[in-house]
PDB file of C-alpha atoms and ligand atoms in Angstrom:
ATOM      1  CA  MET W  13     -11.210   5.220  19.313  1.00 63.00           C
ATOM      2  CA  THR W  14     -13.130   2.018  19.901  1.00 72.00           C
ATOM      3  CA  ALA W  15     -12.524  -1.191  18.019  1.00 78.00           C
ATOM      4  CA  PHE W  16     -14.596  -4.342  17.588  1.00 88.00           C
ATOM      5  CA  TYR W  17     -13.422  -7.536  16.036  1.00 89.00           C
ATOM      6  CA  GLU W  18     -16.001  -9.364  13.929  1.00 89.00           C
ATOM      7  CA  HIS W  19     -15.083 -12.832  12.752  1.00 92.00           C
ATOM      8  CA  SER W  20     -15.653 -14.491   9.432  1.00 94.00           C
ATOM      9  CA  THR W  21     -18.782 -16.612   9.441  1.00 93.00           C
ATOM     10  CA  GLN W  22     -17.176 -18.981   6.872  1.00 91.00           C
ATOM     11  CA  GLY W  23     -14.474 -20.664   8.917  1.00 89.00           C
ATOM     12  CA  PRO W  24     -10.832 -19.568   8.986  1.00 89.00           C
ATOM     13  CA  ALA W  25     -10.473 -15.999   7.776  1.00 92.00           C
ATOM     14  CA  ARG W  26      -9.140 -15.291   4.304  1.00 94.00           C
ATOM     15  CA  GLY W  27      -7.876 -11.946   5.576  1.00 95.00           C
ATOM     16  CA  THR W  28      -8.677  -9.086   7.934  1.00 97.00           C
ATOM     17  CA  ILE W  29     -10.195  -5.810   6.785  1.00 98.00           C
ATOM     18  CA  ARG W  30      -9.564  -2.787   8.970  1.00 98.00           C
ATOM     19  CA  LEU W  31     -12.671  -0.625   8.537  1.00 98.00           C
ATOM     20  CA  LEU W  32     -12.536   2.925   9.862  1.00 98.00           C
ATOM     21  CA  GLN W  33     -15.852   4.562  10.691  1.00 97.00           C
ATOM     22  CA  LEU W  34     -15.479   8.342  10.883  1.00 98.00           C
ATOM     23  CA  TYR W  35     -17.341  10.355  13.517  1.00 97.00           C
ATOM     24  CA  PRO W  36     -20.217   7.973  14.322  1.00 96.00           C
ATOM     25  CA  ARG W  37     -21.118  10.142  17.348  1.00 95.00           C
ATOM     26  CA  ASP W  38     -21.756  13.344  15.400  1.00 96.00           C
ATOM     27  CA  MET W  39     -22.133  12.258  11.781  1.00 96.00           C
ATOM     28  CA  ASN W  40     -24.614   9.433  11.611  1.00 92.00           C
ATOM     29  CA  ILE W  41     -28.135  10.264  10.530  1.00 89.00           C
ATOM     30  CA  TYR W  42     -31.085   8.691   8.633  1.00 86.00           C
ATOM     31  CA  GLY W  43     -29.702   5.216   9.187  1.00 87.00           C
ATOM     32  CA  ASP W  44     -26.158   5.786   7.918  1.00 90.00           C
ATOM     33  CA  TRP W  45     -24.873   3.226  10.455  1.00 92.00           C
ATOM     34  CA  GLY W  46     -26.485   0.710   8.106  1.00 95.00           C
ATOM     35  CA  ASN W  47     -23.616   1.273   5.679  1.00 97.00           C
ATOM     36  CA  THR W  48     -21.102   0.124   8.267  1.00 97.00           C
ATOM     37  CA  LEU W  49     -23.219  -2.891   9.186  1.00 96.00           C
ATOM     38  CA  VAL W  50     -23.579  -3.991   5.577  1.00 97.00           C
ATOM     39  CA  LEU W  51     -19.834  -3.748   4.967  1.00 98.00           C
ATOM     40  CA  VAL W  52     -19.081  -5.760   8.107  1.00 97.00           C
ATOM     41  CA  ARG W  53     -21.688  -8.460   7.455  1.00 97.00           C
ATOM     42  CA  ARG W  54     -20.939  -8.917   3.755  1.00 98.00           C
ATOM     43  CA  ALA W  55     -17.227  -9.157   4.513  1.00 97.00           C
ATOM     44  CA  GLN W  56     -17.877 -11.779   7.208  1.00 97.00           C
ATOM     45  CA  ARG W  57     -20.080 -13.796   4.872  1.00 96.00           C
ATOM     46  CA  GLN W  58     -17.312 -13.776   2.273  1.00 97.00           C
ATOM     47  CA  GLY W  59     -14.885 -15.212   4.828  1.00 97.00           C
ATOM     48  CA  TYR W  60     -13.038 -12.137   6.097  1.00 97.00           C
ATOM     49  CA  ASP W  61     -12.540 -10.901   9.631  1.00 97.00           C
ATOM     50  CA  VAL W  62     -13.282  -7.225  10.160  1.00 97.00           C
ATOM     51  CA  GLU W  63     -11.686  -4.904  12.648  1.00 97.00           C
ATOM     52  CA  LEU W  64     -14.172  -2.052  12.973  1.00 97.00           C
ATOM     53  CA  VAL W  65     -12.533   1.069  14.354  1.00 97.00           C
ATOM     54  CA  SER W  66     -14.763   4.014  15.282  1.00 96.00           C
ATOM     55  CA  TYR W  67     -13.073   7.382  15.305  1.00 97.00           C
ATOM     56  CA  ASP W  68     -14.487  10.495  17.026  1.00 97.00           C
ATOM     57  CA  PRO W  69     -12.922  13.954  17.553  1.00 98.00           C
ATOM     58  CA  GLY W  70      -9.747  13.860  19.598  1.00 96.00           C
ATOM     59  CA  GLY W  71      -9.137  10.180  18.924  1.00 96.00           C
ATOM     60  CA  GLU W  72      -6.132   8.525  17.416  1.00 94.00           C
ATOM     61  CA  LEU W  73      -6.275   7.378  13.826  1.00 96.00           C
ATOM     62  CA  PRO W  74      -5.270   3.755  13.356  1.00 96.00           C
ATOM     63  CA  GLU W  75      -2.677   2.721  10.814  1.00 96.00           C
ATOM     64  CA  GLY W  76      -3.115   0.301   7.966  1.00 96.00           C
ATOM     65  CA  VAL W  77      -6.710   1.266   7.172  1.00 98.00           C
ATOM     66  CA  HIS W  78      -8.299  -0.647   4.263  1.00 98.00           C
ATOM     67  CA  LEU W  79     -11.730   1.009   4.091  1.00 98.00           C
ATOM     68  CA  VAL W  80     -13.289   4.264   5.352  1.00 98.00           C
ATOM     69  CA  VAL W  81     -16.963   5.053   5.865  1.00 98.00           C
ATOM     70  CA  GLY W  82     -18.668   8.180   7.204  1.00 97.00           C
ATOM     71  CA  GLY W  83     -22.201   9.489   7.431  1.00 96.00           C
ATOM     72  CA  GLY W  84     -24.272  12.615   7.329  1.00 95.00           C
ATOM     73  CA  GLY W  85     -25.196  14.987  10.106  1.00 92.00           C
ATOM     74  CA  GLN W  86     -26.814  18.286  10.907  1.00 90.00           C
ATOM     75  CA  ASP W  87     -24.925  21.521  10.358  1.00 91.00           C
ATOM     76  CA  SER W  88     -24.316  21.447  14.144  1.00 93.00           C
ATOM     77  CA  GLY W  89     -22.620  18.032  13.870  1.00 95.00           C
ATOM     78  CA  GLN W  90     -20.467  19.326  11.051  1.00 96.00           C
ATOM     79  CA  ASP W  91     -19.521  22.241  13.264  1.00 95.00           C
ATOM     80  CA  ARG W  92     -18.458  19.883  16.086  1.00 97.00           C
ATOM     81  CA  ILE W  93     -16.152  17.783  13.918  1.00 98.00           C
ATOM     82  CA  LYS W  94     -14.762  20.466  11.625  1.00 97.00           C
ATOM     83  CA  GLU W  95     -11.511  21.173  13.462  1.00 98.00           C
ATOM     84  CA  ASP W  96     -10.722  17.544  14.006  1.00 98.00           C
ATOM     85  CA  LEU W  97     -11.463  16.749  10.368  1.00 98.00           C
ATOM     86  CA  LEU W  98      -9.042  19.431   9.234  1.00 98.00           C
ATOM     87  CA  ALA W  99      -6.384  17.869  11.464  1.00 98.00           C
ATOM     88  CA  VAL W 100      -6.826  14.380  10.002  1.00 98.00           C
ATOM     89  CA  GLY W 101      -7.463  15.669   6.461  1.00 98.00           C
ATOM     90  CA  PRO W 102      -3.869  15.176   5.223  1.00 98.00           C
ATOM     91  CA  GLN W 103      -3.927  11.529   6.323  1.00 98.00           C
ATOM     92  CA  LEU W 104      -7.309  10.964   4.680  1.00 98.00           C
ATOM     93  CA  ARG W 105      -6.076  12.568   1.446  1.00 98.00           C
ATOM     94  CA  ALA W 106      -2.951  10.410   1.515  1.00 98.00           C
ATOM     95  CA  TRP W 107      -5.028   7.244   1.984  1.00 98.00           C
ATOM     96  CA  ALA W 108      -7.351   8.247  -0.841  1.00 98.00           C
ATOM     97  CA  ALA W 109      -4.380   8.824  -3.142  1.00 98.00           C
ATOM     98  CA  ASP W 110      -3.094   5.351  -2.167  1.00 98.00           C
ATOM     99  CA  GLY W 111      -6.383   3.829  -3.313  1.00 98.00           C
ATOM    100  CA  VAL W 112      -8.126   3.284   0.024  1.00 98.00           C
ATOM    101  CA  PRO W 113     -11.828   2.938  -0.786  1.00 98.00           C
ATOM    102  CA  MET W 114     -14.108   5.381   1.032  1.00 98.00           C
ATOM    103  CA  LEU W 115     -17.820   6.084   1.221  1.00 98.00           C
ATOM    104  CA  VAL W 116     -18.929   9.424   2.678  1.00 98.00           C
ATOM    105  CA  ILE W 117     -22.530  10.530   2.863  1.00 98.00           C
ATOM    106  CA  CYS W 118     -24.151  13.964   2.882  1.00 97.00           C
ATOM    107  CA  GLY W 119     -22.612  16.062   5.672  1.00 97.00           C
ATOM    108  CA  LEU W 120     -19.222  14.347   5.423  1.00 98.00           C
ATOM    109  CA  TYR W 121     -19.422  14.343   1.634  1.00 98.00           C
ATOM    110  CA  GLN W 122     -19.795  18.124   1.841  1.00 98.00           C
ATOM    111  CA  LEU W 123     -16.778  18.433   4.153  1.00 98.00           C
ATOM    112  CA  PHE W 124     -14.654  16.149   1.962  1.00 98.00           C
ATOM    113  CA  GLY W 125     -15.061  18.984  -0.554  1.00 98.00           C
ATOM    114  CA  HIS W 126     -13.458  22.405  -0.272  1.00 98.00           C
ATOM    115  CA  ARG W 127     -16.060  24.124   1.895  1.00 98.00           C
ATOM    116  CA  PHE W 128     -19.690  24.326   3.009  1.00 97.00           C
ATOM    117  CA  ALA W 129     -21.220  27.812   3.220  1.00 97.00           C
ATOM    118  CA  THR W 130     -24.104  27.418   5.686  1.00 95.00           C
ATOM    119  CA  GLY W 131     -27.468  29.196   5.643  1.00 93.00           C
ATOM    120  CA  GLN W 132     -26.285  31.243   8.647  1.00 92.00           C
ATOM    121  CA  GLY W 133     -23.509  32.832   6.649  1.00 93.00           C
ATOM    122  CA  ALA W 134     -20.767  30.729   8.237  1.00 94.00           C
ATOM    123  CA  GLU W 135     -18.198  28.819   6.250  1.00 96.00           C
ATOM    124  CA  ILE W 136     -17.177  25.353   7.357  1.00 97.00           C
ATOM    125  CA  PRO W 137     -13.891  24.497   5.650  1.00 97.00           C
ATOM    126  CA  GLY W 138     -13.529  21.067   4.097  1.00 98.00           C
ATOM    127  CA  ILE W 139     -10.466  18.932   3.428  1.00 98.00           C
ATOM    128  CA  GLY W 140     -10.515  19.248  -0.374  1.00 98.00           C
ATOM    129  CA  LEU W 141     -10.237  15.521  -0.907  1.00 98.00           C
ATOM    130  CA  ILE W 142     -13.106  15.843  -3.403  1.00 98.00           C
ATOM    131  CA  ASP W 143     -13.093  18.720  -5.897  1.00 98.00           C
ATOM    132  CA  ALA W 144     -16.496  20.083  -4.899  1.00 98.00           C
ATOM    133  CA  GLU W 145     -18.008  22.910  -2.929  1.00 98.00           C
ATOM    134  CA  THR W 146     -21.326  23.366  -1.225  1.00 98.00           C
ATOM    135  CA  ARG W 147     -23.528  26.331  -0.455  1.00 98.00           C
ATOM    136  CA  ALA W 148     -26.779  26.160   1.525  1.00 97.00           C
ATOM    137  CA  GLY W 149     -29.846  26.756  -0.631  1.00 96.00           C
ATOM    138  CA  GLN W 150     -33.151  28.377   0.284  1.00 94.00           C
ATOM    139  CA  GLY W 151     -35.041  25.175   1.025  1.00 94.00           C
ATOM    140  CA  ARG W 152     -34.298  21.547   1.689  1.00 95.00           C
ATOM    141  CA  LEU W 153     -34.036  18.838  -0.939  1.00 96.00           C
ATOM    142  CA  ILE W 154     -35.920  15.918   0.559  1.00 96.00           C
ATOM    143  CA  GLY W 155     -37.238  12.625  -0.732  1.00 94.00           C
ATOM    144  CA  ASN W 156     -36.605   9.331  -2.430  1.00 94.00           C
ATOM    145  CA  ILE W 157     -34.011   9.489  -5.163  1.00 96.00           C
ATOM    146  CA  THR W 158     -32.969   7.238  -8.022  1.00 96.00           C
ATOM    147  CA  LEU W 159     -29.787   7.528 -10.105  1.00 97.00           C
ATOM    148  CA  ASP W 160     -28.347   5.934 -13.164  1.00 98.00           C
ATOM    149  CA  THR W 161     -24.677   5.155 -12.728  1.00 98.00           C
ATOM    150  CA  GLU W 162     -22.076   3.781 -15.136  1.00 96.00           C
ATOM    151  CA  GLU W 163     -20.512   1.406 -12.677  1.00 96.00           C
ATOM    152  CA  PHE W 164     -23.359   0.274 -10.402  1.00 98.00           C
ATOM    153  CA  GLY W 165     -26.462   0.459 -12.591  1.00 97.00           C
ATOM    154  CA  GLN W 166     -29.469   2.017 -10.907  1.00 96.00           C
ATOM    155  CA  VAL W 167     -28.770   3.301  -7.376  1.00 97.00           C
ATOM    156  CA  VAL W 168     -31.611   4.144  -4.982  1.00 97.00           C
ATOM    157  CA  GLY W 169     -31.742   6.089  -1.716  1.00 96.00           C
ATOM    158  CA  TYR W 170     -33.188   8.976   0.214  1.00 95.00           C
ATOM    159  CA  GLU W 171     -31.895  12.544   0.364  1.00 96.00           C
ATOM    160  CA  ASN W 172     -32.416  15.333   2.908  1.00 96.00           C
ATOM    161  CA  HIS W 173     -30.095  18.329   2.662  1.00 97.00           C
ATOM    162  CA  SER W 174     -30.007  22.086   2.272  1.00 96.00           C
ATOM    163  CA  GLY W 175     -26.528  22.130   0.748  1.00 97.00           C
ATOM    164  CA  LEU W 176     -26.190  22.564  -3.001  1.00 98.00           C
ATOM    165  CA  THR W 177     -22.983  20.961  -4.221  1.00 98.00           C
ATOM    166  CA  THR W 178     -21.117  21.827  -7.391  1.00 98.00           C
ATOM    167  CA  LEU W 179     -18.377  19.567  -8.687  1.00 98.00           C
ATOM    168  CA  GLY W 180     -15.087  20.891 -10.014  1.00 98.00           C
ATOM    169  CA  PRO W 181     -13.157  19.324 -12.897  1.00 98.00           C
ATOM    170  CA  GLY W 182     -11.259  17.009 -10.514  1.00 98.00           C
ATOM    171  CA  ALA W 183     -14.361  15.013  -9.563  1.00 98.00           C
ATOM    172  CA  ARG W 184     -16.863  13.113 -11.646  1.00 98.00           C
ATOM    173  CA  PRO W 185     -20.419  12.461 -10.497  1.00 98.00           C
ATOM    174  CA  LEU W 186     -21.508   9.148  -8.983  1.00 98.00           C
ATOM    175  CA  GLY W 187     -24.512   9.194 -11.282  1.00 98.00           C
ATOM    176  CA  THR W 188     -27.208  11.058 -13.164  1.00 98.00           C
ATOM    177  CA  VAL W 189     -30.428  11.805 -11.301  1.00 98.00           C
ATOM    178  CA  ARG W 190     -33.483  10.096 -12.697  1.00 96.00           C
ATOM    179  CA  VAL W 191     -35.870  11.019  -9.844  1.00 95.00           C
ATOM    180  CA  GLY W 192     -34.895  13.542  -7.167  1.00 97.00           C
ATOM    181  CA  ASP W 193     -32.490  16.468  -6.792  1.00 97.00           C
ATOM    182  CA  GLY W 194     -29.000  15.097  -6.150  1.00 98.00           C
ATOM    183  CA  ASN W 195     -26.069  17.471  -5.841  1.00 98.00           C
ATOM    184  CA  ASN W 196     -27.956  20.690  -6.462  1.00 98.00           C
ATOM    185  CA  GLY W 197     -31.320  20.097  -8.126  1.00 97.00           C
ATOM    186  CA  SER W 198     -30.216  21.767 -11.341  1.00 97.00           C
ATOM    187  CA  ASP W 199     -27.415  19.940 -13.178  1.00 98.00           C
ATOM    188  CA  SER W 200     -28.739  16.349 -12.766  1.00 98.00           C
ATOM    189  CA  THR W 201     -25.533  15.148 -11.119  1.00 98.00           C
ATOM    190  CA  GLU W 202     -25.461  13.180  -7.876  1.00 98.00           C
ATOM    191  CA  GLY W 203     -22.477  12.481  -5.705  1.00 98.00           C
ATOM    192  CA  ALA W 204     -18.821  12.461  -6.620  1.00 98.00           C
ATOM    193  CA  ARG W 205     -16.052  10.012  -7.476  1.00 98.00           C
ATOM    194  CA  VAL W 206     -12.312  10.438  -7.181  1.00 98.00           C
ATOM    195  CA  HIS W 207      -9.712   7.664  -6.749  1.00 98.00           C
ATOM    196  CA  HIS W 208     -11.729   4.936  -4.979  1.00 98.00           C
ATOM    197  CA  VAL W 209     -13.737   7.487  -3.010  1.00 98.00           C
ATOM    198  CA  ILE W 210     -17.492   7.834  -3.344  1.00 98.00           C
ATOM    199  CA  GLY W 211     -19.308  10.868  -1.941  1.00 98.00           C
ATOM    200  CA  SER W 212     -23.094  10.892  -2.096  1.00 98.00           C
ATOM    201  CA  TYR W 213     -26.211  12.496  -0.649  1.00 98.00           C
ATOM    202  CA  LEU W 214     -27.962   9.148  -0.497  1.00 97.00           C
ATOM    203  CA  HIS W 215     -29.068   7.986   2.912  1.00 95.00           C
ATOM    204  CA  GLY W 216     -31.570   5.250   3.317  1.00 86.00           C
ATOM    205  CA  SER W 217     -29.083   3.823   4.210  1.00 92.00           C
ATOM    206  CA  LEU W 218     -27.348   3.461   0.856  1.00 96.00           C
ATOM    207  CA  LEU W 219     -25.577   0.098   1.034  1.00 97.00           C
ATOM    208  CA  PRO W 220     -28.402  -2.207   2.237  1.00 96.00           C
ATOM    209  CA  LYS W 221     -30.369  -1.345  -0.904  1.00 96.00           C
ATOM    210  CA  ASN W 222     -27.320  -1.152  -3.173  1.00 97.00           C
ATOM    211  CA  PRO W 223     -25.141  -4.170  -2.306  1.00 97.00           C
ATOM    212  CA  VAL W 224     -23.239  -3.854  -5.588  1.00 98.00           C
ATOM    213  CA  VAL W 225     -21.719  -0.646  -4.185  1.00 98.00           C
ATOM    214  CA  ALA W 226     -20.823  -2.431  -0.933  1.00 98.00           C
ATOM    215  CA  ASP W 227     -19.057  -5.203  -2.849  1.00 98.00           C
ATOM    216  CA  TRP W 228     -17.187  -2.687  -4.997  1.00 98.00           C
ATOM    217  CA  LEU W 229     -15.824  -1.083  -1.813  1.00 98.00           C
ATOM    218  CA  LEU W 230     -15.010  -4.457  -0.232  1.00 98.00           C
ATOM    219  CA  GLU W 231     -13.196  -5.711  -3.327  1.00 98.00           C
ATOM    220  CA  ARG W 232     -10.871  -2.710  -3.181  1.00 98.00           C
ATOM    221  CA  ALA W 233     -10.402  -3.040   0.574  1.00 98.00           C
ATOM    222  CA  VAL W 234      -9.530  -6.725   0.287  1.00 98.00           C
ATOM    223  CA  ALA W 235      -6.982  -5.950  -2.454  1.00 98.00           C
ATOM    224  CA  LEU W 236      -5.202  -3.671   0.041  1.00 98.00           C
ATOM    225  CA  THR W 237      -5.022  -6.487   2.607  1.00 97.00           C
ATOM    226  CA  GLY W 238      -3.183  -8.643   0.079  1.00 96.00           C
ATOM    227  CA  ALA W 239      -5.874 -11.340   0.216  1.00 95.00           C
ATOM    228  CA  ALA W 240      -7.870 -12.546  -2.779  1.00 92.00           C
ATOM    229  CA  TRP W 241     -11.416 -11.337  -3.467  1.00 94.00           C
ATOM    230  CA  ASP W 242     -13.289 -14.276  -4.877  1.00 91.00           C
ATOM    231  CA  PRO W 243     -16.838 -13.732  -3.629  1.00 95.00           C
ATOM    232  CA  GLU W 244     -19.560 -16.339  -3.367  1.00 94.00           C
ATOM    233  CA  PRO W 245     -22.987 -15.167  -4.552  1.00 94.00           C
ATOM    234  CA  LEU W 246     -24.994 -13.965  -1.539  1.00 96.00           C
ATOM    235  CA  ASP W 247     -28.770 -14.126  -1.250  1.00 96.00           C
ATOM    236  CA  ASP W 248     -29.772 -10.508  -1.925  1.00 97.00           C
ATOM    237  CA  ALA W 249     -33.509 -11.136  -2.188  1.00 97.00           C
ATOM    238  CA  TRP W 250     -34.308  -8.703   0.635  1.00 95.00           C
ATOM    239  CA  ALA W 251     -32.150  -6.021  -0.923  1.00 95.00           C
ATOM    240  CA  GLU W 252     -33.908  -6.550  -4.249  1.00 95.00           C
ATOM    241  CA  ARG W 253     -37.307  -6.180  -2.596  1.00 95.00           C
ATOM    242  CA  ALA W 254     -36.195  -3.047  -0.753  1.00 93.00           C
ATOM    243  CA  ARG W 255     -34.926  -1.574  -4.038  1.00 93.00           C
ATOM    244  CA  ALA W 256     -38.183  -2.330  -5.792  1.00 93.00           C
ATOM    245  CA  VAL W 257     -40.205  -0.668  -3.026  1.00 92.00           C
ATOM    246  CA  ALA W 258     -37.883   2.356  -2.923  1.00 90.00           C
ATOM    247  CA  VAL W 259     -38.098   2.895  -6.682  1.00 90.00           C
ATOM    248  CA  SER W 260     -41.899   2.638  -6.649  1.00 91.00           C
ATOM    249  CA  ARG W 261     -42.366   5.124  -3.803  1.00 87.00           C
ATOM    250  CA  PRO W 262     -43.468   8.659  -4.580  1.00 83.00           C
ATOM    251  CA  ARG W 263     -40.845  11.283  -4.113  1.00 81.00           C
TER     252      ARG W 263
HETATM  253  N1  LIG C   1     -26.182  19.866   7.057  1.00 57.15           N
HETATM  254  C1  LIG C   1     -26.096  19.456   5.722  1.00 57.15           C
HETATM  255  C2  LIG C   1     -27.212  19.951   4.824  1.00 57.15           C
HETATM  256  O1  LIG C   1     -28.360  20.069   5.263  1.00 57.15           O
HETATM  257  C3  LIG C   1     -26.008  17.943   5.727  1.00 57.15           C
HETATM  258  C4  LIG C   1     -27.303  17.235   6.005  1.00 57.15           C
HETATM  259  C5  LIG C   1     -27.162  15.753   6.098  1.00 57.15           C
HETATM  260  O2  LIG C   1     -26.080  15.222   6.328  1.00 57.15           O
HETATM  261  N2  LIG C   1     -28.261  15.042   5.975  1.00 57.15           N
HETATM  262  O3  LIG C   1     -26.943  20.225   3.673  1.00 57.15           O
END
């Protein structure tokens, strides 16, 4: 476990957010680190300190976590973390039930579900935090993707996965696919929501181009710290431009 302390850039801190980054060594692909950076920087610019704790297999989970983020990875990365994830699964499920906001992308999204059946005939068990299961398909689902969501409006990103995910009744989708494949290429769903947990296939990374999702996560994290969330408007012109380019790109 390594921890960095990042200070508010707005004077005395209004509170401290403990942000847990899961498995950055093995599960961190197609720019997923960008999600962590966006959460840290937006929190700092709203006047919060952030304690960023990175957790890899064999580490010790911190207590008092306010926000969890984790990225995607190859099947081989999923294989390396699978035992450790099962060991920390009960704690992650307990945090989720307590309302800790979480964002997990692609490979970790799959393993937050019940299981991932790989193309090699192996089964990687998941922690069942999200009512979903995944089975490798014949090909890969790759390209720019755009969703319509109820809570965040249009969400844009980039997907690259072989897994086909089906949601159970205990999870609702993050959004409806407008362009792209999403969970499985056939039912128009993308991602999953349960408690304050978001699972998604969207890399890109997701949060730099979708700051409204970052702020939704931060608002819930700040509520857990006991501090007030009363954000100042930030200049999101670059994010807007990135969104516009992403939406206009061919698949
Ligand atoms: N290995 C998984 C798949 O291909 C996850 C890939 C990823 O995280 N990008 O379905």
